[in-house]
Amino acid sequence: MKAASAARPALAAIGAVMVDVSFDVARLPRSGEGIVPAGVKTALGGCALNAVAAARKVGCPMRLLAPLGSGVFASIVRDGLREADIEPLAVDAGAAANPDNGACVCLVEPDGQRTMITVPGIERCFEKAWFDALAPADVAALRGALACGYELETAGGDAILGFFEAHPHIRMFYAPGPRVCDVSADRLARIRSLGAIWHLNDQEICAFTGAPDPREAGMALAREYRAPIVVTAGADGSYAFVPAADADAPARIVHVPTKLIEPVSTVGAGDAHLGAFAAAWSQGAAWEDALAVANRIAAEACLA
């Protein structure tokens, strides 16, 4: 980010800037069926960018560590970032092998629920050299950084985890997203060793743990990983499961309801919650207050 604050940002978002193409549909198409959407919208997206935008809304500068590739989508991303006054992660722009930025096709139903098809790009090709090129003073200023499952499940995920391992003062916020069941056991072991704060939704945590209820799933995950777990639950608000100092004691459950709304689209809402929560955390907010801020920013994202 160029000039959001005179101070070096204490937070960073590692991941993707993509081109989101959202289609408003009455329902999801059946196999082999063709449908006509009621509306189409194109915008910049990606977990990292959405989180940065959310953090800005609560007055917290967040560094974007997302690469810019070469291609049609990359050109759209470049123009959008320039307009928003946000700097991407520096990579070798002249490298012939640089792929394009990714894209995401989002089918949005009348209740705001989204179904996504993600086209991968350079964001899944992170390299150690990209992190090594960061200014040491900028890295030293970081207290926390976000990382997503889309990037961590790939070969580039090794470089991302290596960055956290090389700088243990940076708290990791792990947002596995829909790829929650696709990150390898080896990567999960490294995430556990880092003491990452997990951030995921109710469907994702139930799929990962096999528990039928997000509260039960949150307790189980906090017990297994000995780390805080943040779960978004739509109209039910959000939860934090905070492990006790005593490993045998159950985690403390923090539940913060949210204001009921009629969502236009839930595209990017989870990312917005993540960014706002991390921003509040970095400013020393209590769990209840951080969740309340994140709920508000996520609700605003659903109305955009």
mmCIF file of C-alpha atoms in Angstrom:
data_model
loop_
_atom_site.group_PDB
_atom_site.id
_atom_site.type_symbol
_atom_site.label_atom_id
_atom_site.label_comp_id
_atom_site.label_asym_id
_atom_site.label_seq_id
_atom_site.Cartn_x
_atom_site.Cartn_y
_atom_site.Cartn_z
ATOM 1 C CA MET A 1 0.000 0.000 0.000
ATOM 2 C CA LYS A 2 1.516 3.333 -0.905
ATOM 3 C CA ALA A 3 0.466 6.007 1.524
ATOM 4 C CA ALA A 4 -2.389 4.801 3.699
ATOM 5 C CA SER A 5 -0.252 5.544 6.760
ATOM 6 C CA ALA A 6 3.117 7.104 7.502
ATOM 7 C CA ALA A 7 3.952 4.128 9.689
ATOM 8 C CA ARG A 8 4.898 0.767 8.244
ATOM 9 C CA PRO A 9 1.874 -1.575 8.224
ATOM 10 C CA ALA A 10 1.706 -4.084 11.071
ATOM 11 C CA LEU A 11 -0.368 -6.469 8.942
ATOM 12 C CA ALA A 12 0.022 -8.078 5.533
ATOM 13 C CA ALA A 13 -2.256 -10.130 3.297
ATOM 14 C CA ILE A 14 -0.461 -12.884 1.392
ATOM 15 C CA GLY A 15 -2.377 -14.329 -1.524
ATOM 16 C CA ALA A 16 -4.324 -13.335 -4.576
ATOM 17 C CA VAL A 17 -5.734 -10.473 -6.541
ATOM 18 C CA MET A 18 -8.076 -11.941 -9.125
ATOM 19 C CA VAL A 19 -10.761 -10.849 -11.546
ATOM 20 C CA ASP A 20 -14.202 -11.786 -10.220
ATOM 21 C CA VAL A 21 -17.025 -12.213 -12.727
ATOM 22 C CA SER A 22 -20.329 -12.571 -10.867
ATOM 23 C CA PHE A 23 -23.537 -13.800 -12.476
ATOM 24 C CA ASP A 24 -26.924 -13.323 -10.800
ATOM 25 C CA VAL A 25 -28.877 -16.540 -11.374
ATOM 26 C CA ALA A 26 -32.318 -17.713 -10.288
ATOM 27 C CA ARG A 27 -30.808 -21.102 -9.445
ATOM 28 C CA LEU A 28 -27.729 -23.157 -10.198
ATOM 29 C CA PRO A 29 -27.849 -24.889 -13.597
ATOM 30 C CA ARG A 30 -28.242 -28.642 -13.797
ATOM 31 C CA SER A 31 -25.612 -30.712 -15.587
ATOM 32 C CA GLY A 32 -25.776 -29.992 -19.320
ATOM 33 C CA GLU A 33 -28.248 -27.133 -18.913
ATOM 34 C CA GLY A 34 -27.833 -23.586 -20.235
ATOM 35 C CA ILE A 35 -29.190 -20.608 -18.290
ATOM 36 C CA VAL A 36 -29.235 -16.827 -18.786
ATOM 37 C CA PRO A 37 -28.183 -14.659 -15.813
ATOM 38 C CA ALA A 38 -30.232 -11.674 -14.696
ATOM 39 C CA GLY A 39 -27.105 -9.591 -14.250
ATOM 40 C CA VAL A 40 -23.326 -9.659 -14.616
ATOM 41 C CA LYS A 41 -20.684 -7.758 -12.640
ATOM 42 C CA THR A 42 -16.897 -7.699 -13.039
ATOM 43 C CA ALA A 43 -14.649 -6.522 -10.208
ATOM 44 C CA LEU A 44 -11.278 -7.152 -8.622
ATOM 45 C CA GLY A 45 -11.359 -9.810 -5.928
ATOM 46 C CA GLY A 46 -9.244 -12.425 -4.241
ATOM 47 C CA CYS A 47 -8.918 -13.115 -0.531
ATOM 48 C CA ALA A 48 -5.868 -10.911 -0.013
ATOM 49 C CA LEU A 49 -7.261 -7.843 -1.775
ATOM 50 C CA ASN A 50 -10.674 -8.162 -0.122
ATOM 51 C CA ALA A 51 -8.996 -8.394 3.286
ATOM 52 C CA VAL A 52 -6.893 -5.291 2.609
ATOM 53 C CA ALA A 53 -10.010 -3.334 1.606
ATOM 54 C CA ALA A 54 -11.801 -4.406 4.792
ATOM 55 C CA ALA A 55 -8.865 -3.434 6.997
ATOM 56 C CA ARG A 56 -8.815 -0.004 5.370
ATOM 57 C CA LYS A 57 -12.456 0.478 6.366
ATOM 58 C CA VAL A 58 -11.527 0.205 10.032
ATOM 59 C CA GLY A 59 -8.537 2.516 9.649
ATOM 60 C CA CYS A 60 -5.832 -0.133 9.637
ATOM 61 C CA PRO A 61 -3.222 -0.165 6.850
ATOM 62 C CA MET A 62 -2.488 -3.656 5.555
ATOM 63 C CA ARG A 63 0.317 -4.501 3.120
ATOM 64 C CA LEU A 64 -0.778 -6.433 0.028
ATOM 65 C CA LEU A 65 1.612 -9.292 -0.738
ATOM 66 C CA ALA A 66 -0.076 -10.535 -3.901
ATOM 67 C CA PRO A 67 1.808 -10.912 -7.202
ATOM 68 C CA LEU A 68 0.980 -9.312 -10.537
ATOM 69 C CA GLY A 69 1.356 -11.646 -13.515
ATOM 70 C CA SER A 70 1.347 -11.204 -17.284
ATOM 71 C CA GLY A 71 -1.805 -11.448 -19.380
ATOM 72 C CA VAL A 72 -5.342 -10.185 -19.891
ATOM 73 C CA PHE A 73 -6.434 -10.589 -16.282
ATOM 74 C CA ALA A 74 -3.152 -9.122 -15.028
ATOM 75 C CA SER A 75 -3.790 -5.974 -17.075
ATOM 76 C CA ILE A 76 -7.192 -5.559 -15.424
ATOM 77 C CA VAL A 77 -5.639 -6.146 -11.998
ATOM 78 C CA ARG A 78 -2.838 -3.651 -12.657
ATOM 79 C CA ASP A 79 -5.283 -0.898 -13.609
ATOM 80 C CA GLY A 80 -7.541 -1.622 -10.643
ATOM 81 C CA LEU A 81 -4.719 -1.584 -8.103
ATOM 82 C CA ARG A 82 -3.354 1.646 -9.539
ATOM 83 C CA GLU A 83 -6.774 3.255 -9.197
ATOM 84 C CA ALA A 84 -7.059 2.044 -5.590
ATOM 85 C CA ASP A 85 -3.501 3.218 -4.796
ATOM 86 C CA ILE A 86 -2.394 -0.265 -3.716
ATOM 87 C CA GLU A 87 1.009 -1.773 -4.522
ATOM 88 C CA PRO A 88 1.219 -5.481 -5.447
ATOM 89 C CA LEU A 89 4.042 -7.772 -4.359
ATOM 90 C CA ALA A 90 7.122 -7.152 -6.489
ATOM 91 C CA VAL A 91 7.999 -10.040 -8.808
ATOM 92 C CA ASP A 92 10.197 -10.266 -11.900
ATOM 93 C CA ALA A 93 7.862 -8.528 -14.331
ATOM 94 C CA GLY A 94 10.066 -9.488 -17.258
ATOM 95 C CA ALA A 95 9.999 -13.209 -16.602
ATOM 96 C CA ALA A 96 8.602 -14.904 -19.694
ATOM 97 C CA ALA A 97 7.267 -17.766 -17.600
ATOM 98 C CA ASN A 98 5.058 -15.546 -15.431
ATOM 99 C CA PRO A 99 1.453 -16.748 -15.750
ATOM 100 C CA ASP A 100 -1.586 -14.510 -15.794
ATOM 101 C CA ASN A 101 -3.467 -13.547 -12.668
ATOM 102 C CA GLY A 102 -6.317 -15.834 -11.752
ATOM 103 C CA ALA A 103 -10.042 -15.322 -12.171
ATOM 104 C CA CYS A 104 -13.173 -16.459 -10.401
ATOM 105 C CA VAL A 105 -16.613 -17.133 -11.862
ATOM 106 C CA CYS A 106 -19.248 -16.609 -9.157
ATOM 107 C CA LEU A 107 -22.841 -17.775 -9.515
ATOM 108 C CA VAL A 108 -24.962 -15.744 -7.078
ATOM 109 C CA GLU A 109 -28.420 -17.041 -6.133
ATOM 110 C CA PRO A 110 -31.334 -14.821 -4.971
ATOM 111 C CA ASP A 111 -30.490 -15.365 -1.281
ATOM 112 C CA GLY A 112 -26.958 -14.088 -1.891
ATOM 113 C CA GLN A 113 -25.295 -17.493 -1.678
ATOM 114 C CA ARG A 114 -22.371 -17.868 -4.074
ATOM 115 C CA THR A 115 -20.928 -20.866 -5.890
ATOM 116 C CA MET A 116 -17.462 -20.379 -7.353
ATOM 117 C CA ILE A 117 -15.252 -21.736 -10.104
ATOM 118 C CA THR A 118 -11.691 -20.509 -9.644
ATOM 119 C CA VAL A 119 -9.215 -20.247 -12.508
ATOM 120 C CA PRO A 120 -5.726 -20.370 -10.936
ATOM 121 C CA GLY A 121 -2.931 -18.007 -11.874
ATOM 122 C CA ILE A 122 0.338 -16.565 -10.615
ATOM 123 C CA GLU A 123 -1.001 -16.405 -7.047
ATOM 124 C CA ARG A 124 -0.430 -20.163 -6.808
ATOM 125 C CA CYS A 125 3.240 -19.816 -7.814
ATOM 126 C CA PHE A 126 4.780 -18.009 -4.823
ATOM 127 C CA GLU A 127 8.579 -18.041 -4.644
ATOM 128 C CA LYS A 128 10.964 -17.548 -1.734
ATOM 129 C CA ALA A 129 12.770 -14.824 -3.685
ATOM 130 C CA TRP A 130 9.643 -12.653 -3.618
ATOM 131 C CA PHE A 131 9.715 -12.588 0.181
ATOM 132 C CA ASP A 132 13.492 -12.208 0.326
ATOM 133 C CA ALA A 133 13.152 -8.988 -1.687
ATOM 134 C CA LEU A 134 10.982 -7.328 0.985
ATOM 135 C CA ALA A 135 12.649 -4.534 2.943
ATOM 136 C CA PRO A 136 13.862 -5.898 6.308
ATOM 137 C CA ALA A 137 12.314 -2.940 8.150
ATOM 138 C CA ASP A 138 8.914 -3.686 6.584
ATOM 139 C CA VAL A 139 9.109 -7.326 7.654
ATOM 140 C CA ALA A 140 10.238 -6.383 11.162
ATOM 141 C CA ALA A 141 7.197 -4.101 11.540
ATOM 142 C CA LEU A 142 4.698 -6.878 10.832
ATOM 143 C CA ARG A 143 2.733 -8.365 13.740
ATOM 144 C CA GLY A 144 0.479 -10.572 11.663
ATOM 145 C CA ALA A 145 -0.165 -11.787 8.121
ATOM 146 C CA LEU A 146 -3.011 -13.596 6.382
ATOM 147 C CA ALA A 147 -2.632 -16.647 4.154
ATOM 148 C CA CYS A 148 -5.295 -18.629 2.293
ATOM 149 C CA GLY A 149 -5.800 -22.262 1.375
ATOM 150 C CA TYR A 150 -5.895 -21.580 -2.368
ATOM 151 C CA GLU A 151 -2.230 -20.640 -2.256
ATOM 152 C CA LEU A 152 -1.051 -22.933 0.543
ATOM 153 C CA GLU A 153 -2.209 -26.153 -1.118
ATOM 154 C CA THR A 154 0.116 -25.593 -4.095
ATOM 155 C CA ALA A 155 3.889 -25.812 -4.526
ATOM 156 C CA GLY A 156 4.048 -22.086 -3.795
ATOM 157 C CA GLY A 157 2.633 -22.768 -0.357
ATOM 158 C CA ASP A 158 6.050 -23.976 0.758
ATOM 159 C CA ALA A 159 7.491 -20.496 0.194
ATOM 160 C CA ILE A 160 4.607 -18.885 2.096
ATOM 161 C CA LEU A 161 4.996 -21.148 5.119
ATOM 162 C CA GLY A 162 8.759 -20.716 4.928
ATOM 163 C CA PHE A 163 8.274 -16.956 5.276
ATOM 164 C CA PHE A 164 6.331 -17.410 8.515
ATOM 165 C CA GLU A 165 8.845 -19.941 9.813
ATOM 166 C CA ALA A 166 11.718 -17.550 9.099
ATOM 167 C CA HIS A 167 9.932 -14.722 10.942
ATOM 168 C CA PRO A 168 8.263 -16.190 14.048
ATOM 169 C CA HIS A 169 7.279 -12.739 15.338
ATOM 170 C CA ILE A 170 4.599 -12.603 12.600
ATOM 171 C CA ARG A 171 1.335 -14.245 13.724
ATOM 172 C CA MET A 172 -0.266 -16.257 10.952
ATOM 173 C CA PHE A 173 -3.983 -15.989 10.186
ATOM 174 C CA TYR A 174 -4.917 -19.086 8.226
ATOM 175 C CA ALA A 175 -8.041 -18.861 6.044
ATOM 176 C CA PRO A 176 -8.342 -22.235 4.283
ATOM 177 C CA GLY A 177 -11.576 -21.362 2.486
ATOM 178 C CA PRO A 178 -13.213 -23.983 0.263
ATOM 179 C CA ARG A 179 -9.836 -25.771 -0.051
ATOM 180 C CA VAL A 180 -9.893 -26.658 3.644
ATOM 181 C CA CYS A 181 -9.811 -30.406 2.953
ATOM 182 C CA ASP A 182 -7.147 -30.174 0.236
ATOM 183 C CA VAL A 183 -4.138 -28.836 2.142
ATOM 184 C CA SER A 184 -1.661 -31.663 2.798
ATOM 185 C CA ALA A 185 -1.005 -33.189 6.218
ATOM 186 C CA ASP A 186 2.579 -31.927 6.045
ATOM 187 C CA ARG A 187 1.431 -28.347 5.476
ATOM 188 C CA LEU A 188 -1.148 -28.650 8.255
ATOM 189 C CA ALA A 189 1.559 -29.823 10.647
ATOM 190 C CA ARG A 190 3.603 -26.731 9.807
ATOM 191 C CA ILE A 191 0.548 -24.504 10.274
ATOM 192 C CA ARG A 192 0.008 -26.092 13.677
ATOM 193 C CA SER A 193 3.634 -25.472 14.662
ATOM 194 C CA LEU A 194 3.189 -21.811 13.752
ATOM 195 C CA GLY A 195 0.246 -21.443 16.138
ATOM 196 C CA ALA A 196 -1.883 -19.947 13.376
ATOM 197 C CA ILE A 197 -5.250 -18.381 14.123
ATOM 198 C CA TRP A 198 -7.764 -20.193 11.912
ATOM 199 C CA HIS A 199 -10.552 -18.273 10.167
ATOM 200 C CA LEU A 200 -13.227 -20.215 8.273
ATOM 201 C CA ASN A 201 -16.979 -20.546 7.875
ATOM 202 C CA ASP A 202 -19.398 -23.029 9.392
ATOM 203 C CA GLN A 203 -19.579 -25.244 6.294
ATOM 204 C CA GLU A 204 -15.798 -25.406 5.971
ATOM 205 C CA ILE A 205 -15.096 -26.311 9.583
ATOM 206 C CA CYS A 206 -17.767 -29.016 9.625
ATOM 207 C CA ALA A 207 -16.366 -30.484 6.395
ATOM 208 C CA PHE A 208 -12.838 -30.488 7.836
ATOM 209 C CA THR A 209 -13.639 -31.971 11.244
ATOM 210 C CA GLY A 210 -16.596 -34.175 10.319
ATOM 211 C CA ALA A 211 -18.583 -32.649 13.185
ATOM 212 C CA PRO A 212 -22.257 -31.899 12.419
ATOM 213 C CA ASP A 213 -22.361 -28.622 14.341
ATOM 214 C CA PRO A 214 -19.982 -25.635 14.014
ATOM 215 C CA ARG A 215 -19.732 -25.194 17.797
ATOM 216 C CA GLU A 216 -18.703 -28.804 18.234
ATOM 217 C CA ALA A 217 -16.342 -28.480 15.268
ATOM 218 C CA GLY A 218 -14.773 -25.306 16.658
ATOM 219 C CA MET A 219 -14.148 -26.903 20.039
ATOM 220 C CA ALA A 220 -12.585 -29.948 18.384
ATOM 221 C CA LEU A 221 -10.296 -27.903 16.128
ATOM 222 C CA ALA A 222 -9.177 -25.615 18.960
ATOM 223 C CA ARG A 223 -8.382 -28.680 21.057
ATOM 224 C CA GLU A 224 -6.420 -30.377 18.252
ATOM 225 C CA TYR A 225 -4.415 -27.353 17.088
ATOM 226 C CA ARG A 226 -4.110 -25.531 20.429
ATOM 227 C CA ALA A 227 -4.826 -22.271 18.630
ATOM 228 C CA PRO A 228 -7.726 -19.807 18.384
ATOM 229 C CA ILE A 229 -10.395 -20.691 15.824
ATOM 230 C CA VAL A 230 -12.697 -18.044 14.325
ATOM 231 C CA VAL A 231 -15.861 -19.312 12.630
ATOM 232 C CA THR A 232 -18.336 -17.231 10.638
ATOM 233 C CA ALA A 233 -21.882 -18.557 10.692
ATOM 234 C CA GLY A 234 -23.959 -16.307 8.441
ATOM 235 C CA ALA A 235 -27.059 -14.957 10.175
ATOM 236 C CA ASP A 236 -25.862 -16.498 13.454
ATOM 237 C CA GLY A 237 -22.905 -14.120 13.608
ATOM 238 C CA SER A 238 -19.437 -15.404 14.398
ATOM 239 C CA TYR A 239 -17.609 -17.416 17.027
ATOM 240 C CA ALA A 240 -14.128 -17.562 18.491
ATOM 241 C CA PHE A 241 -12.903 -20.701 20.226
ATOM 242 C CA VAL A 242 -9.993 -19.687 22.433
ATOM 243 C CA PRO A 243 -7.903 -22.468 24.005
ATOM 244 C CA ALA A 244 -7.343 -22.331 27.749
ATOM 245 C CA ALA A 245 -3.845 -22.229 29.216
ATOM 246 C CA ASP A 246 -4.511 -25.685 30.640
ATOM 247 C CA ALA A 247 -4.384 -28.128 27.720
ATOM 248 C CA ASP A 248 -6.987 -30.334 29.420
ATOM 249 C CA ALA A 249 -9.505 -27.513 29.854
ATOM 250 C CA PRO A 250 -12.111 -26.785 27.148
ATOM 251 C CA ALA A 251 -11.726 -23.755 24.918
ATOM 252 C CA ARG A 252 -13.587 -20.575 25.807
ATOM 253 C CA ILE A 253 -16.443 -19.885 23.379
ATOM 254 C CA VAL A 254 -17.034 -16.290 22.333
ATOM 255 C CA HIS A 255 -20.211 -15.728 20.300
ATOM 256 C CA VAL A 256 -21.117 -12.364 18.801
ATOM 257 C CA PRO A 257 -24.469 -12.122 16.955
ATOM 258 C CA THR A 258 -24.795 -10.012 13.842
ATOM 259 C CA LYS A 259 -27.419 -7.616 12.562
ATOM 260 C CA LEU A 260 -29.834 -9.448 10.278
ATOM 261 C CA ILE A 261 -29.748 -8.267 6.670
ATOM 262 C CA GLU A 262 -31.060 -9.275 3.261
ATOM 263 C CA PRO A 263 -27.790 -10.047 1.450
ATOM 264 C CA VAL A 264 -27.346 -8.993 -2.156
ATOM 265 C CA SER A 265 -24.308 -11.241 -2.556
ATOM 266 C CA THR A 266 -21.995 -13.040 -0.144
ATOM 267 C CA VAL A 267 -19.021 -12.869 -2.560
ATOM 268 C CA GLY A 268 -16.027 -11.635 -0.562
ATOM 269 C CA ALA A 269 -17.909 -11.457 2.752
ATOM 270 C CA GLY A 270 -15.700 -14.031 4.451
ATOM 271 C CA ASP A 271 -12.571 -12.242 3.241
ATOM 272 C CA ALA A 272 -13.949 -8.954 4.568
ATOM 273 C CA HIS A 273 -14.609 -10.553 7.953
ATOM 274 C CA LEU A 274 -11.066 -11.922 7.987
ATOM 275 C CA GLY A 275 -9.466 -8.578 7.146
ATOM 276 C CA ALA A 276 -11.535 -6.605 9.643
ATOM 277 C CA PHE A 277 -10.986 -9.173 12.390
ATOM 278 C CA ALA A 278 -7.216 -9.203 11.847
ATOM 279 C CA ALA A 279 -7.180 -5.402 11.834
ATOM 280 C CA ALA A 280 -9.051 -5.202 15.135
ATOM 281 C CA TRP A 281 -6.791 -7.907 16.597
ATOM 282 C CA SER A 282 -3.679 -5.958 15.591
ATOM 283 C CA GLN A 283 -5.068 -2.911 17.394
ATOM 284 C CA GLY A 284 -5.454 -4.866 20.639
ATOM 285 C CA ALA A 285 -9.223 -5.392 20.576
ATOM 286 C CA ALA A 286 -10.800 -8.030 22.809
ATOM 287 C CA TRP A 287 -12.217 -11.107 21.072
ATOM 288 C CA GLU A 288 -15.795 -9.853 21.453
ATOM 289 C CA ASP A 289 -14.961 -6.439 20.032
ATOM 290 C CA ALA A 290 -12.901 -7.827 17.146
ATOM 291 C CA LEU A 291 -15.734 -10.157 16.135
ATOM 292 C CA ALA A 292 -18.278 -7.327 16.346
ATOM 293 C CA VAL A 293 -16.197 -5.124 14.040
ATOM 294 C CA ALA A 294 -15.693 -8.011 11.620
ATOM 295 C CA ASN A 295 -19.414 -8.847 11.616
ATOM 296 C CA ARG A 296 -20.260 -5.264 10.699
ATOM 297 C CA ILE A 297 -17.755 -5.045 7.849
ATOM 298 C CA ALA A 298 -18.806 -8.454 6.483
ATOM 299 C CA ALA A 299 -22.468 -7.395 6.540
ATOM 300 C CA GLU A 300 -21.588 -4.280 4.554
ATOM 301 C CA ALA A 301 -19.817 -6.476 1.994
ATOM 302 C CA CYS A 302 -23.004 -8.524 1.565
ATOM 303 C CA LEU A 303 -24.908 -5.381 0.593
ATOM 304 C CA ALA A 304 -22.414 -4.118 -1.985
#
